[in-house]
C-alpha positions in Angstrom: 0.0 0.0 0.0 2.9 2.3 0.8 4.4 1.7 -2.6 1.1 2.1 -4.4 0.3 5.5 -2.8 3.8 6.8 -3.3 3.7 5.9 -7.0 0.3 7.4 -7.4 1.4 10.7 -5.7 4.5 10.8 -7.9 2.5 10.3 -11.1 0.1 13.0 -10.1 2.9 15.4 -9.3 4.9 14.7 -12.5 1.7 14.7 -14.6 0.8 18.2 -13.3 4.3 19.4 -14.0 4.3 18.1 -17.6 0.9 19.8 -18.1 2.3 23.1 -17.0 5.3 22.7 -19.2 3.0 21.9 -22.2 1.0 25.0 -21.5 4.2 27.1 -21.3 5.5 25.6 -24.5 2.2 26.3 -26.3 2.2 29.9 -25.0 5.8 30.3 -26.4 4.7 29.0 -29.8 2.0 31.6 -29.8 4.5 34.4 -29.2 7.2 33.2 -31.6 5.1 32.1 -34.6 8.0 32.4 -37.1 10.3 30.1 -35.0 7.9 27.3 -34.2 10.2 24.2 -34.8 13.3 26.0 -33.7 11.8 27.1 -30.4 11.6 23.5 -29.3 14.5 22.1 -31.2 16.8 24.6 -29.5 16.0 23.0 -26.1 15.9 19.5 -27.3 19.4 18.8 -25.8 18.3 20.2 -22.4 15.2 18.1 -22.6 17.2 15.0 -23.1 19.6 16.0 -20.2 16.7 16.3 -17.9 15.1 13.1 -19.1 12.4 15.0 -21.1 11.3 14.5 -24.6 8.8 16.2 -27.0 7.0 15.5 -30.2 5.3 18.4 -32.0 2.8 18.1 -34.8 1.5 21.2 -36.6 -0.6 20.4 -39.7 1.6 18.0 -41.7 4.8 19.0 -40.0 6.1 16.8 -37.2 9.3 17.4 -35.2 10.7 15.6 -32.2 13.5 16.0 -29.6 14.8 12.6 -30.8 13.7 10.9 -34.1 13.2 7.6 -32.3 10.5 9.2 -30.2 8.8 10.5 -33.3 8.3 7.0 -34.6 7.4 5.5 -31.2 5.0 8.2 -30.1 3.3 9.1 -33.4 0.2 6.9 -32.6 -0.5 9.2 -29.7 -0.8 12.2 -32.0 -4.1 10.8 -33.5 -6.1 11.2 -30.3 -8.0 14.4 -29.7 -8.0 14.5 -25.9 -5.6 16.2 -23.5 -4.4 13.5 -21.1 -1.5 11.9 -19.3 -0.4 8.7 -21.0 2.0 6.0 -19.8 4.3 4.4 -22.4 6.6 1.4 -22.0 9.6 1.5 -24.3 12.6 -0.7 -24.1 12.4 -1.3 -20.4 11.8 2.3 -19.8 8.6 3.7 -18.3 7.5 7.1 -19.8 4.9 9.6 -18.7 3.7 11.6 -21.7 1.3 14.5 -21.5 -0.7 15.2 -24.7 -1.7 18.8 -25.4 -3.9 20.0 -28.3 -3.7 23.6 -29.5 -4.4 25.9 -32.5 -1.6 27.7 -34.3 -2.5 30.1 -37.1 -5.0 28.2 -39.3 -3.7 24.7 -38.3 -4.3 22.3 -35.4 -1.4 21.1 -33.5 -0.5 18.4 -30.9 2.3 18.6 -28.4 3.6 15.6 -26.6 5.9 16.3 -23.6 7.2 13.3 -21.7 9.6 12.3 -19.0 11.4 9.1 -18.1 9.6 7.7 -15.0 11.9 4.8 -14.6 14.5 6.6 -12.5 11.7 8.0 -10.3 10.4 4.5 -9.9 13.8 3.3 -8.9 14.1 6.0 -6.3 10.6 5.1 -5.0 11.5 1.5 -4.8 14.6 2.3 -2.8 12.5 4.6 -0.5 9.9 1.8 -0.2 12.5 -0.7 0.9 14.0 1.7 3.4 10.5 2.4 4.8 9.8 -1.3 4.9 13.1 -1.9 6.7 12.4 0.8 9.3 8.8 -0.3 9.7 10.0 -3.9 10.3 12.6 -2.7 12.8 10.0 -0.7 14.6 7.6 -3.6 14.6 10.2 -5.8 16.2 11.0 -3.2 18.8 7.3 -2.8 19.5 6.8 -6.5 19.8 9.7 -6.7 22.2 8.4 -3.8 24.2 4.9 -5.3 24.2 6.2 -8.6 25.5 8.2 -6.8 28.2 5.1 -4.8 29.2 2.9 -7.9 29.3 5.5 -9.8 31.2 5.8 -6.9 33.7 2.0 -6.6 33.9 1.6 -10.3 34.6 4.2 -10.3 37.3 1.7 -9.3 40.0 -0.5 -12.2 38.9 2.4 -14.6 39.3 3.0 -13.2 42.7 -0.7 -13.6 43.5 -0.5 -17.2 42.4 2.5 -17.8 44.6 0.7 -16.2 47.5 -2.4 -18.4 46.8 -0.1 -21.5 47.1 1.3 -20.1 50.3 -2.2 -19.5 51.6 -3.2 -23.0 50.8 -0.1 -24.3 52.5 -1.0 -22.2 55.6 2.1 -20.0 55.3 0.1 -16.7 55.1 -3.4 -15.4 56.0 -3.8 -12.5 53.6 -2.6 -11.2 50.2 -0.1 -8.4 50.2 0.8 -7.8 46.6 0.9 -4.6 44.5 -1.4 -5.3 41.5 -2.6 -3.2 38.6 -5.6 -1.0 39.4 -7.9 -3.3 37.5 -7.1 -6.1 40.1 -7.2 -3.9 43.2 -10.9 -4.7 43.9 -10.3 -8.4 43.4 -7.5 -8.5 45.9 -9.4 -6.4 48.4 -12.5 -8.7 48.0 -10.3 -11.8 48.5 -8.7 -10.3 51.6 -12.1 -9.3 52.9 -13.4 -12.8 52.2 -10.5 -14.4 54.1 -10.9 -12.0 57.0 -14.6 -12.9 57.2 -13.7 -16.6 57.2 -11.1 -16.0 60.0 -13.7 -14.0 61.9 -16.3 -16.8 61.5 -13.8 -19.4 62.6 -12.9 -17.3 65.7 -16.5 -16.9 66.5 -17.1 -20.6 66.2 -14.2 -21.4 68.5 -15.3 -18.8 71.0 -18.9 -20.1 70.9 -17.6 -23.7 71.4 -15.5 -22.6 74.3 -18.3 -20.5 75.9 -20.7 -23.4 75.6 -18.2 -25.8 77.1 -17.6 -23.5 80.0 -21.2 -22.6 80.5 -22.6 -26.1 80.4 -19.9 -27.9 82.3 -21.1 -26.8 85.8 -24.9 -27.3 85.4 -24.4 -30.6 83.6 -22.1 -31.8 86.4 -24.7 -30.8 89.0 -27.5 -32.6 87.1 -25.4 -35.7 86.7 -24.5 -35.7 90.4 -28.2 -35.4 91.4 -29.2 -38.2 89.0 -26.4 -40.5 90.2 -27.1 -39.9 93.9 -29.2 -42.1 96.1 -31.3 -39.3 97.6 -34.9 -39.2 96.4 -35.8 -36.4 94.0 -38.4 -34.3 95.8 -40.3 -31.4 94.4 -37.7 -28.8 95.5 -34.8 -30.8 93.9 -36.9 -31.4 90.8 -37.5 -27.7 90.4 -33.8 -27.0 90.8 -33.1 -29.6 88.1 -35.6 -28.0 85.8 -34.1 -24.6 86.3 -30.6 -26.1 85.5 -31.9 -27.8 82.3 -33.7 -24.7 81.2 -30.5 -22.7 81.7 -28.7 -25.2 79.6 -31.4 -25.0 76.9 -31.2 -21.2 77.0 -27.4 -21.3 76.6 -27.7 -23.7 73.6 -30.3 -21.5 72.0 -28.2 -18.3 72.4 -25.1 -19.9 71.0 -27.1 -21.3 68.1 -28.5 -17.9 67.4 -25.0 -16.4 67.5 -23.7 -19.1 65.1 -26.3 -18.1 62.6 -25.0 -14.6 62.4 -23.8 -14.2 58.8 -22.4 -10.7 58.9 -21.7 -8.4 55.9 -20.1 -9.4 52.6 -22.4 -12.3 52.0 -23.8 -11.0 48.8 -27.4 -11.2 50.1 -29.8 -8.3 50.6 -32.8 -7.6 52.8 -36.1 -6.4 51.3 -37.2 -3.8 53.9 -40.7 -3.4 52.6 -41.2 -7.2 52.7 -39.2 -8.5 55.7 -40.1 -5.8 58.3 -43.9 -6.0 57.9 -43.7 -9.8 58.1 -42.0 -9.5 61.5 -44.5 -6.9 62.7 -47.3 -9.3 61.8 -45.6 -12.2 63.6 -45.2 -10.2 66.9 -48.8 -8.9 66.7 -49.8 -12.6 66.8 -47.4 -13.3 69.8 -48.7 -10.2 71.7 -52.3 -9.8 70.6 -53.1 -7.4 73.5 -50.5 -4.9 72.4 -50.3 -2.6 69.4 -47.3 -2.7 67.1 -46.8 0.2 64.6 -44.0 0.6 62.0 -43.0 3.7 60.1 -40.4 4.3 57.4 -38.3 7.5 57.1 -36.4 8.4 54.0 -36.7 4.9 52.6 -36.0 5.5 48.9 -35.0 1.9 48.1 -36.2 -1.5 49.1 -33.0 -3.6 49.0 -30.2 -3.0 51.6 -26.9 -5.0 51.9 -27.7 -6.8 55.1 -28.1 -10.6 55.3 -31.9 -11.2 55.7 -31.5 -13.5 58.8 -29.3 -11.0 60.5 -31.9 -8.2 59.9 -34.7 -10.4 61.1 -32.7 -11.4 64.2 -32.0 -7.8 65.2 -35.5 -6.4 64.5 -37.0 -9.5 66.2 -34.9 -8.9 69.4 -36.0 -5.3 69.5 -39.7 -6.1 68.9 -39.7 -9.0 71.3 -38.1 -6.8 74.0 -40.7 -4.1 73.4 -43.5 -6.6 73.4 -42.4 -8.1 76.8 -42.2 -4.7 78.6 -44.7 -2.5 76.9 -48.0 -1.7 78.5 -49.9 -1.3 75.3 -47.9 0.5 72.5 -44.7 -0.3 70.6 -43.5 2.0 67.8 -40.8 0.9 65.3 -39.2 3.4 63.0 -36.8 2.4 60.2 -34.7 5.3 58.7 -32.5 4.8 55.7 -29.6 7.2 55.2 -27.0 7.3 52.5 -24.7 4.7 54.2 -26.6 4.0 57.4 -29.7 2.1 58.5 -31.2 3.3 61.8 -33.8 1.1 63.6 -35.6 2.7 66.6 -38.1 0.9 68.8 -40.0 2.8 71.5 -42.4 1.3 74.1 -44.6 2.7 76.8 -43.4 0.2 79.5 -41.7 1.0 82.8 -38.4 1.8 81.2 -35.0 1.5 82.8 -33.4 3.8 85.4 -30.6 6.0 84.1 -27.9 4.2 86.0 -28.8 0.9 84.5 -28.9 2.0 80.8 -25.2 1.4 80.2 -25.6 -2.2 81.5 -28.1 -3.1 78.9 -26.6 -5.4 76.3 -24.1 -7.0 78.7 -24.1 -10.8 78.3 -26.4 -12.6 80.7 -27.4 -9.4 82.5 -31.0 -9.2 83.5 -32.2 -6.0 85.3 -35.7 -7.3 86.0 -36.7 -10.8 86.8 -40.5 -10.3 86.4 -40.5 -11.7 82.9 -38.9 -14.9 81.8 -35.6 -14.8 80.0 -31.9 -15.2 80.4 -30.5 -11.7 79.5 -29.1 -12.9 76.1 -31.2 -11.1 73.5 -29.8 -7.6 73.8 -26.3 -9.1 74.1 -26.8 -10.9 70.8 -28.2 -7.6 69.3 -25.0 -5.7 70.4 -22.8 -8.4 68.8 -24.8 -8.4 65.6 -24.7 -4.6 65.3 -20.9 -4.7 65.8 -20.5 -7.1 62.9 -22.0 -4.4 60.6 -19.7 -1.7 62.0 -22.7 -0.4 64.0 -23.8 -0.1 67.6 -26.9 -0.2 69.9 -28.0 2.6 72.1 -30.5 2.6 74.9 -32.3 5.7 76.3 -35.6 6.9 77.7 -38.5 7.0 75.2 -40.9 9.8 74.7 -43.6 7.2 75.3 -42.4 6.7 78.8 -40.6 3.4 78.4 -37.3 2.3 76.8 -35.9 3.5 73.4 -33.6 1.0 71.7 -31.8 2.4 68.7 -29.6 0.3 66.4 -27.3 2.0 63.8 -25.8 -0.1 61.1 -23.3 0.8 58.4 -24.4 0.0 54.9 -21.2 1.1 53.1 -19.5 -1.7 51.1 -16.8 -3.4 53.1 -18.2 -2.6 56.6 -17.3 -5.3 59.1 
């Protein structure tokens, strides 16, 4: 393509130059009417020096810069069109411009040509040089591209090595500088591994807590059952209390083990899950009224695992249903990166000095209702998993206000 375009440009350039020379020669013929043949013959030698040639025909008179061209180009004199013609002669490539004109009472034709072979030879040399330079540049570009790809893939090789080390238990996280396109992938992998470590740690803590909490009551029950003393009503009641305590501990730890936490890729549908819970607690506490309001909720889906949301809202509603006299109000507020759940009740409330103690594990401030003081503790742990917190204060209804704030930003832990 390079050679074709260069040759086409050269032909256009030389053809235009020959046309101008023909126009100039014709204008000279018009000014020097008495010296028509001589005006061209006088420059015939210079024409040949500069690889030019001419053939002039006026009426029946024909002259040429070289007799051989008169014979070879005479067929071109018969045409009546001005045009650029290519002629092959003895291995030479000629460009000939044909120009028609009128001189006195006769018609004339002027052929002006140039040897294009030397131009072609120069173009061929230029073409090979351009090809050689282009080939060299192509090789350089290929080498640079291979180096760039090799350098770009180096972080992936390091990532693969760290994956092998991770599988062998030699490391716990990825620490590799990767291209910006892979930053999110590495961050997500690190977050995923941190989440697995956190779950493993919670599982171990739960197993240890359960073992510690159940060892004493199980030993006491076993001792009573193995003893020879008869089991009277008082001892039976104590055994029942012990067994119920064991059951409560098991239930609490199972609830904690179901905590999924963020980064699970699942979402809660606020307008579907929260009304369902409200209806359930209306059935559990039919003598009390549950109301729910939504503030600034402009979307239905939020990045909170559905079971975690149901657990937190269920603990708040159950706590309100136990202590309220008649009315429980729940408000769900959705901010840009925060979810705020507020539950107010009209119950007896909690004295100011005891508010900071709410949420402590196993802490019960009032023994009038059944329970083991584990619900608000689980609520606090759940909120912490979502980079949030639980607050307790006095409600405008006269009872307790429980407020849970959760972070919805991606990556909250």
